[in-house]
One Martini backbone bead per residue (centre of mass of N, CA, C, O) as a GRO file, in nm:
protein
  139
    1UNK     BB    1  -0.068  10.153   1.366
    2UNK     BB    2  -0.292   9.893   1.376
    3UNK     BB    3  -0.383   9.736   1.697
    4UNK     BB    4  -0.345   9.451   1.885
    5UNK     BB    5  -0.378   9.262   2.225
    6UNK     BB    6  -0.260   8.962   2.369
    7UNK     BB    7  -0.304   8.724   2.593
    8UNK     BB    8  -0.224   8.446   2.821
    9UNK     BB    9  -0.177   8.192   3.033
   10UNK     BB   10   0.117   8.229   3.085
   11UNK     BB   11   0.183   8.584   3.041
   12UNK     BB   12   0.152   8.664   2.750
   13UNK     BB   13   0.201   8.976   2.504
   14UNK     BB   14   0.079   9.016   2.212
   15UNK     BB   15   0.154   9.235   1.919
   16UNK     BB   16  -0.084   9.332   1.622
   17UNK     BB   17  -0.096   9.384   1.318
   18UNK     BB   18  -0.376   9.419   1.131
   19UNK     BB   19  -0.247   9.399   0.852
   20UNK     BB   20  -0.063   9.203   0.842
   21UNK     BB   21  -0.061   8.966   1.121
   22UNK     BB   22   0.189   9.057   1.296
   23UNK     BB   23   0.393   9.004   1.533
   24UNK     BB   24   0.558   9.320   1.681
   25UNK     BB   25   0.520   9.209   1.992
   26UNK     BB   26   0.642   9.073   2.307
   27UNK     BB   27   0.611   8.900   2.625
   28UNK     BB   28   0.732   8.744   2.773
   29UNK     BB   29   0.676   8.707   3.136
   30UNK     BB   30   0.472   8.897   3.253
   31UNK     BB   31   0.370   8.722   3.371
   32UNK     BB   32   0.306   8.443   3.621
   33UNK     BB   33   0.028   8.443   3.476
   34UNK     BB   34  -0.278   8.514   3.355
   35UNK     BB   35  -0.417   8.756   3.136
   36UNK     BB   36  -0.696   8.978   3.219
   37UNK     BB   37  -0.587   9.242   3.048
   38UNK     BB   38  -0.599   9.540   2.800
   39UNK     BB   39  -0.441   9.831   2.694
   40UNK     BB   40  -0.407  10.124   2.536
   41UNK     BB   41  -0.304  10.442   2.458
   42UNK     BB   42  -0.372  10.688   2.334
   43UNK     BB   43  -0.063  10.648   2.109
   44UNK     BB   44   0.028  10.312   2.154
   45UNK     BB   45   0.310  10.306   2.311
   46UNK     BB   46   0.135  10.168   2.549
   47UNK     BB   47   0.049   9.831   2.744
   48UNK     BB   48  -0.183   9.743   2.948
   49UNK     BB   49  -0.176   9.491   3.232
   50UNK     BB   50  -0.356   9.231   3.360
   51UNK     BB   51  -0.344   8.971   3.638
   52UNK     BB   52  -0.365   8.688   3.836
   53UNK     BB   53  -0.098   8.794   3.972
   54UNK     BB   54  -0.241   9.131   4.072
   55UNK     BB   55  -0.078   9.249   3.842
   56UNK     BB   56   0.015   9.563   3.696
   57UNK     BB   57   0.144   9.667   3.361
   58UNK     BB   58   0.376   9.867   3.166
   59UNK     BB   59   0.455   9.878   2.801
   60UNK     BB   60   0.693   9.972   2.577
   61UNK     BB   61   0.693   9.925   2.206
   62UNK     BB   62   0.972  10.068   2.171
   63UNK     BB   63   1.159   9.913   2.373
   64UNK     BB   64   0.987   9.629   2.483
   65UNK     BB   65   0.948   9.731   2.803
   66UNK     BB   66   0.892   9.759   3.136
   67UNK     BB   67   0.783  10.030   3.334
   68UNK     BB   68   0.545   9.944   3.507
   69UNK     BB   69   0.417   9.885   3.873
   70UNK     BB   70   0.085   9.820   4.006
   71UNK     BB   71   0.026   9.768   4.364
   72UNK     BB   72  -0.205   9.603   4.566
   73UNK     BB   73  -0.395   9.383   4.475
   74UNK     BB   74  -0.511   9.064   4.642
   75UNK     BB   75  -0.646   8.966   4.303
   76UNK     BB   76  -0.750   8.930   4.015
   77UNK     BB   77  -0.727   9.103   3.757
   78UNK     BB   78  -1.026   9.204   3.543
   79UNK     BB   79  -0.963   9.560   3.489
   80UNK     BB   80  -0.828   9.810   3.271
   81UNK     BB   81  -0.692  10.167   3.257
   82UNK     BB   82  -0.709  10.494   3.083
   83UNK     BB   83  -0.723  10.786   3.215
   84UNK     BB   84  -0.841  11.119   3.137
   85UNK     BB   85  -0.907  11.420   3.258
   86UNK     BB   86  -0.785  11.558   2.956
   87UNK     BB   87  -0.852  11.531   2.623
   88UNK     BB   88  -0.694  11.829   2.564
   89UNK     BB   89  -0.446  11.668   2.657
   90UNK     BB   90  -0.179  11.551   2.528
   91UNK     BB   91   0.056  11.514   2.760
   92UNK     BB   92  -0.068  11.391   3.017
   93UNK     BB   93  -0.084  11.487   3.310
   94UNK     BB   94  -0.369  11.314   3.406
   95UNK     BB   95  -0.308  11.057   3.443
   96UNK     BB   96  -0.458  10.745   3.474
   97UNK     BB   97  -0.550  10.463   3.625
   98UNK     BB   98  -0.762  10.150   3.608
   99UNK     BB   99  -0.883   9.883   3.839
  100UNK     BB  100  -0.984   9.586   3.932
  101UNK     BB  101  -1.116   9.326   4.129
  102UNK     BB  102  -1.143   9.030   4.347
  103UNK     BB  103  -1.124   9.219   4.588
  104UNK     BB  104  -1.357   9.438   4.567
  105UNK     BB  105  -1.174   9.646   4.395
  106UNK     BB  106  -1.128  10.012   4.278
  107UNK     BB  107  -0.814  10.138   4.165
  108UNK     BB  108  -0.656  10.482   4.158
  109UNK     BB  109  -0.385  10.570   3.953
  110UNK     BB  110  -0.113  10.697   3.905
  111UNK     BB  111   0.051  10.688   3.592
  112UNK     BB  112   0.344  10.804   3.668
  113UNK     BB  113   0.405  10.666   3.976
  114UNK     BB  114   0.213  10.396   4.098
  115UNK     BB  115   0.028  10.520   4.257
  116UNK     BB  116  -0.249  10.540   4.495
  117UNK     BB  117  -0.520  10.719   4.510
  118UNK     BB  118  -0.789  10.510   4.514
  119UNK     BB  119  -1.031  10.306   4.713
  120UNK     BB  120  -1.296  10.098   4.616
  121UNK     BB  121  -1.524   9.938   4.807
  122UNK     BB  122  -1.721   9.659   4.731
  123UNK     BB  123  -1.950   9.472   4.724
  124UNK     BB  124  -1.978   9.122   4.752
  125UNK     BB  125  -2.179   9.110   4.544
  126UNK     BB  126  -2.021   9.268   4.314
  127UNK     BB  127  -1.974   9.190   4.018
  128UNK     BB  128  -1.679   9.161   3.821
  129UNK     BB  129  -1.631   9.157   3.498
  130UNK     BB  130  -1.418   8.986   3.223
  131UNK     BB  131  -1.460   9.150   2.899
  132UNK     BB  132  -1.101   9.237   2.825
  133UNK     BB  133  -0.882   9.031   2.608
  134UNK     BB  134  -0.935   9.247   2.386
  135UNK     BB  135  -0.742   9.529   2.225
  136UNK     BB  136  -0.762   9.846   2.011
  137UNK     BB  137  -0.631  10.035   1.803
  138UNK     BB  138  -0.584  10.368   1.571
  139UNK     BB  139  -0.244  10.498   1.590
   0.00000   0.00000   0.00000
């Protein structure tokens, strides 16, 4: 069904049908900050998430539990995401993950081992904005 994900200051990450209003998924603890972004995976089965506590985090809905931990950023991570290499791949072969932080890179993840790929560094000029702290899914 249709869902959206909220995260909190506290670090707790809470999944809604929007249909029903209920929340369907909790994550206690899931960061031991606040959680600064979120995405859903292309079948929503998985919610990606990132926290000032500088950990991006993957968790899945059917089971309810972190699957994945990708590590690297040395602070608050801004903002969070799935990336596909190819559209028309439904097995998502070759999934990346990328994500920004305030330490001024933009680090690309194995999506499946949780590996950095490459890490981008930009200069400290350039400010990464914060502006995904709800994310919509429509599988």
């Amino acid at each position: 069904g249709e869902m959206i994900a909220s995260g909190d200051n506290d670090g707790t990450i809470k999944v809604w049908s929007i249909k029903t209003g209920n929340c369907v998924r909790e994550y206690v603890n899931a960061h031991s900050k606040a959680v600064s972004c979120l995405a859903f995976n292309r079948d929503s089965s998985h919610v990606l998430s990132g926290s000032h506590d500088s950990l991006i985090r993957e968790f899945g809905l059917r089971g309810a539990r972190m699957l994945k931990e990708f590590r690297g950023h040395s602070s608050y991570v801004n903002t969070c995401s799935y990336v596909f290499s190819d559209e028309s791949d439904l097995a998502c072969d070759q999934l990346m993950v990328v994500t920004s932080s305030a330490d001024s890179t933009v680090r690309v993840w194995d999506g499946k081992t949780s590996e950095i790929r490459h890490i981008i560094r930009l200069p400290s000029s350039i400010a990464i904005e914060n502006n995904t702290q709800v994310v919509g899914s429509s599988h």
